[in-house]
Amino acid sequence: MHALDALDRSHFRKIVSWNLLRRTGAKVDAIVALVERERPDLLLMQEATKDIAVIEERLGGVYAWAPLPGRIHGLAMWSPHPWASPPVVIALPSGAVVDRVCQILDFGEFGVANVHLSHGQVLNRRQLRRIEQSLPARAAVIGDYNLVGPALLPGFRDAGPRIPTHAMVDLVPLRIDRCLVRGLACLGRTVLPRGASDHRPIVVHLGPAPAQAGERTVRGMAALVVRLRRATARARAAARARRPSGGRPSSSA
């Protein structure tokens, strides 16, 4: 049986992430249309302005906005279902121009971090490491990474679409909207038309992953070591019990 066949699909959630392109990009009507078409369990947005909050009136559900310090835009989350608690906002290592934050949501069986990282290729990897410190064992980091090349985040794997999501100056296609996961399986991933934004939305279907074969092997080896140590200890105890009272082992002449 394939590993994915054993998954409980009822625990999987559809997540959409979209960089809206501030005031000149995707507007409220476009977001409402996307939600009504895709029916996500969670919508993550980057470069969302205060005007986007009206989607809570249009769509219902719950909404949270975290503006970047000193900027008109920031990160936003929307869900059709109530959250156990609102997203937590954490500060990230800052660049020379823009201070960055991250939204982290307890999404039940796993955590979700909504990100819009810096352009500096060393700095944005430092920001990922800072985010990782605030995440549970099962987690996803999704959003605009502004990243070229591998993320280099230990314990996480790239589960997002493998095609470009953004065209730099409308010329160079880049895959900067990504999804890294730890302890999660991905049942599906795709990229949607970009619409009025300069980014294409990404879609991932995420849920708890079963124990990996490697993890089972490590646990099995650890249990074997424990059994061997116990057996060795019992053998030594038995050997000491067979010794004469003088403390030396008996000799067989």
Coordinates of C-alpha atoms in Angstrom, one line a residue:
M1 CA 0.0 0.0 0.0
H2 CA 1.3 3.5 -0.8
A3 CA 2.0 5.7 2.2
L4 CA -0.6 8.3 1.1
D5 CA -3.3 5.6 0.9
A6 CA -3.1 5.1 4.7
L7 CA -3.7 8.7 5.5
D8 CA -7.0 9.9 7.1
R9 CA -8.0 12.5 4.6
S10 CA -10.6 14.0 7.0
H11 CA -7.6 15.6 8.8
F12 CA -6.3 17.4 5.7
R13 CA -6.9 21.1 5.2
K14 CA -6.8 23.2 2.0
I15 CA -4.6 26.2 2.3
V16 CA -4.3 29.0 -0.2
S17 CA -1.6 31.7 -0.1
W18 CA -1.5 34.9 -2.2
N19 CA 0.6 38.0 -2.3
L20 CA -2.0 40.7 -3.1
L21 CA 0.4 43.4 -4.3
R22 CA -0.6 46.2 -1.9
R23 CA -3.1 48.8 -3.1
T24 CA -2.5 48.3 -6.9
G25 CA -3.0 44.5 -6.9
A26 CA -5.9 42.2 -6.0
K27 CA -8.9 43.9 -4.4
V28 CA -11.6 42.6 -2.1
D29 CA -13.8 41.4 -5.0
A30 CA -11.0 39.3 -6.4
I31 CA -10.3 37.7 -2.9
V32 CA -14.0 37.0 -2.4
A33 CA -14.2 35.4 -5.8
L34 CA -11.1 33.2 -5.1
V35 CA -12.6 32.0 -1.8
E36 CA -16.0 31.2 -3.3
R37 CA -14.3 29.3 -6.1
E38 CA -11.6 27.4 -4.1
R39 CA -13.3 27.1 -0.7
P40 CA -10.1 27.0 1.4
D41 CA -10.0 26.1 5.0
L42 CA -7.4 28.8 5.4
L43 CA -6.4 31.8 3.2
L44 CA -3.0 33.4 3.8
M45 CA -2.3 36.9 2.4
Q46 CA 0.8 39.0 2.0
E47 CA 0.9 42.7 1.3
A48 CA -2.7 43.0 2.6
T49 CA -3.8 46.6 3.4
K50 CA -6.4 47.6 6.1
D51 CA -9.1 47.7 3.4
I52 CA -9.0 43.9 3.0
A53 CA -10.6 43.5 6.5
V54 CA -14.0 43.9 4.8
I55 CA -13.8 40.3 3.6
E56 CA -14.9 39.3 7.0
E57 CA -18.2 41.1 6.4
R58 CA -18.5 39.7 2.9
L59 CA -17.6 36.1 3.6
G60 CA -18.1 35.6 7.4
G61 CA -15.5 33.6 9.2
V62 CA -12.6 35.0 11.1
Y63 CA -9.9 37.5 10.0
A64 CA -6.6 38.7 11.4
W65 CA -4.3 41.4 10.1
A66 CA -0.7 42.1 11.1
P67 CA 0.7 45.2 9.4
L68 CA 4.5 45.5 9.0
P69 CA 5.9 48.2 11.2
G70 CA 5.7 51.6 9.5
R71 CA 4.0 50.1 6.3
I72 CA 0.6 50.3 4.9
H73 CA 0.5 46.6 4.2
G74 CA 1.2 43.3 6.1
L75 CA 0.2 39.7 6.6
A76 CA -3.4 38.6 6.9
M77 CA -5.3 35.3 7.5
W78 CA -8.9 34.4 6.9
S79 CA -10.8 31.2 7.7
P80 CA -14.4 30.1 7.4
H81 CA -14.1 28.4 10.8
P82 CA -13.4 30.0 14.2
W83 CA -9.9 29.6 15.6
A84 CA -9.1 28.3 19.1
S85 CA -7.0 31.4 19.5
P86 CA -6.0 34.3 17.2
P87 CA -2.7 34.1 15.3
V88 CA 0.4 35.1 17.3
V89 CA 2.6 37.8 15.7
I90 CA 6.4 37.5 16.2
A91 CA 9.1 39.9 15.2
L92 CA 11.7 38.7 12.8
P93 CA 15.4 39.8 12.2
S94 CA 15.0 43.1 10.4
G95 CA 16.6 44.3 7.2
A96 CA 18.0 47.8 6.4
V97 CA 14.7 49.0 5.0
V98 CA 11.7 46.9 6.2
D99 CA 11.0 45.4 9.6
R100 CA 9.3 42.0 9.2
V101 CA 6.9 40.0 11.3
C102 CA 5.3 36.6 11.0
Q103 CA 1.8 35.3 11.8
I104 CA 1.6 31.9 13.5
L105 CA -1.7 30.1 13.8
D106 CA -2.5 27.1 15.9
F107 CA -4.5 25.2 13.3
G108 CA -5.5 22.3 15.4
E109 CA -3.3 19.3 14.5
F110 CA -0.5 21.5 13.2
G111 CA 0.8 25.1 13.2
V112 CA 0.8 27.4 10.2
A113 CA 3.2 30.3 9.7
N114 CA 2.3 33.1 7.3
V115 CA 5.4 34.8 5.9
H116 CA 6.6 37.6 3.7
L117 CA 10.4 37.4 4.1
S118 CA 13.1 39.9 3.3
H119 CA 14.9 40.0 -0.1
G120 CA 18.4 39.4 1.4
Q121 CA 19.3 35.8 0.8
V122 CA 21.1 35.4 4.1
L123 CA 18.6 37.4 6.1
N124 CA 15.5 35.5 4.9
R125 CA 17.1 32.2 5.9
R126 CA 17.9 33.7 9.3
Q127 CA 14.2 34.7 9.5
L128 CA 13.1 31.2 8.8
R129 CA 15.3 29.8 11.6
R130 CA 13.7 32.4 14.0
I131 CA 10.2 31.3 12.9
E132 CA 11.1 27.6 13.4
Q133 CA 11.7 28.3 17.1
S134 CA 8.1 29.3 17.6
L135 CA 6.5 26.3 15.7
P136 CA 5.1 23.0 17.0
A137 CA 6.5 19.6 15.9
R138 CA 4.0 19.5 13.0
A139 CA 4.0 22.8 11.1
A140 CA 3.9 24.5 7.7
V141 CA 5.6 27.8 6.7
I142 CA 3.8 29.3 3.8
G143 CA 3.9 32.5 1.8
D144 CA 6.2 34.8 -0.1
Y145 CA 9.8 33.7 0.7
N146 CA 11.6 36.1 -1.7
L147 CA 14.0 33.2 -1.8
V148 CA 16.3 31.9 -4.5
G149 CA 17.6 28.4 -4.1
P150 CA 17.0 26.0 -1.2
A151 CA 15.6 27.2 2.1
L152 CA 18.2 25.3 4.2
L153 CA 15.8 24.9 7.1
P154 CA 16.7 21.6 8.9
G155 CA 13.8 19.2 9.5
F156 CA 11.6 20.8 6.8
R157 CA 10.9 19.8 3.3
D158 CA 9.5 21.7 0.3
A159 CA 5.9 20.6 -0.3
G160 CA 4.8 23.5 -2.5
P161 CA 4.3 23.7 -6.2
R162 CA 7.4 23.4 -8.3
I163 CA 6.6 26.0 -11.0
P164 CA 7.2 29.8 -11.0
T165 CA 4.8 32.0 -9.1
H166 CA 6.3 35.4 -9.8
A167 CA 7.9 37.2 -12.8
M168 CA 10.6 39.7 -11.7
V169 CA 10.1 42.8 -13.8
D170 CA 7.8 40.7 -15.9
L171 CA 10.8 38.9 -17.3
V172 CA 12.5 36.4 -15.0
P173 CA 10.1 33.7 -13.7
L174 CA 10.8 32.8 -10.0
R175 CA 9.4 30.3 -7.6
I176 CA 9.3 32.5 -4.5
D177 CA 5.9 31.6 -3.1
R178 CA 6.6 28.4 -1.2
C179 CA 5.4 25.9 1.4
L180 CA 7.8 24.1 3.8
V181 CA 6.5 21.4 6.1
R182 CA 7.6 19.3 9.0
G183 CA 5.6 16.3 10.2
L184 CA 3.0 16.9 7.5
A185 CA 1.9 15.2 4.3
C186 CA 0.8 17.0 1.2
L187 CA -2.1 15.4 -0.8
G188 CA -2.1 18.0 -3.6
R189 CA -0.5 21.3 -4.7
T190 CA -1.1 23.7 -7.5
V191 CA -0.7 27.3 -8.7
L192 CA -3.7 29.5 -9.7
P193 CA -3.9 32.3 -12.2
R194 CA -2.4 35.5 -10.8
G195 CA -5.2 37.9 -11.6
A196 CA -4.5 41.5 -10.7
S197 CA -1.5 40.7 -8.5
D198 CA 2.1 40.1 -9.7
H199 CA 2.1 36.8 -7.8
R200 CA 0.1 33.6 -8.5
P201 CA -1.7 32.1 -5.5
I202 CA -0.5 28.7 -4.4
V203 CA -2.7 25.9 -3.0
V204 CA -1.6 23.0 -0.8
H205 CA -3.6 20.2 0.9
L206 CA -1.9 19.4 4.2
G207 CA -2.4 17.0 7.1
P208 CA -0.5 15.0 9.7
A209 CA 1.9 12.6 8.2
P210 CA 2.3 9.0 9.4
A211 CA 5.5 7.9 11.0
Q212 CA 8.2 7.7 8.4
A213 CA 10.1 4.5 7.8
G214 CA 13.3 6.1 8.9
E215 CA 11.7 7.3 12.2
R216 CA 10.3 3.8 12.8
T217 CA 13.8 2.3 12.2
V218 CA 15.4 4.7 14.6
R219 CA 12.8 4.0 17.3
G220 CA 13.3 0.2 16.7
M221 CA 17.1 0.5 17.0
A222 CA 16.7 2.5 20.1
A223 CA 14.5 -0.2 21.6
L224 CA 16.9 -2.8 20.6
V225 CA 19.8 -1.0 22.3
V226 CA 17.7 -0.8 25.5
R227 CA 17.0 -4.5 25.4
L228 CA 20.6 -5.4 24.8
R229 CA 21.7 -3.2 27.7
R230 CA 19.2 -4.9 30.0
A231 CA 20.3 -8.3 28.9
T232 CA 23.9 -7.4 29.5
A233 CA 23.1 -6.1 32.9
R234 CA 21.2 -9.3 33.8
A235 CA 24.1 -11.4 32.6
R236 CA 26.6 -9.5 34.7
A237 CA 24.4 -9.8 37.7
A238 CA 24.1 -13.5 37.2
A239 CA 27.9 -13.8 36.9
R240 CA 28.4 -11.9 40.1
A241 CA 25.9 -14.2 41.9
R242 CA 27.9 -17.3 40.8
R243 CA 31.1 -16.0 42.2
P244 CA 32.4 -17.5 45.6
S245 CA 32.2 -15.3 48.7
G246 CA 35.9 -14.4 48.3
G247 CA 34.9 -12.2 45.4
R248 CA 37.0 -14.1 42.7
P249 CA 35.5 -16.3 40.1
S250 CA 36.0 -20.0 40.8
S251 CA 38.7 -21.8 38.7
S252 CA 38.2 -25.1 37.0
A253 CA 41.5 -27.0 37.3

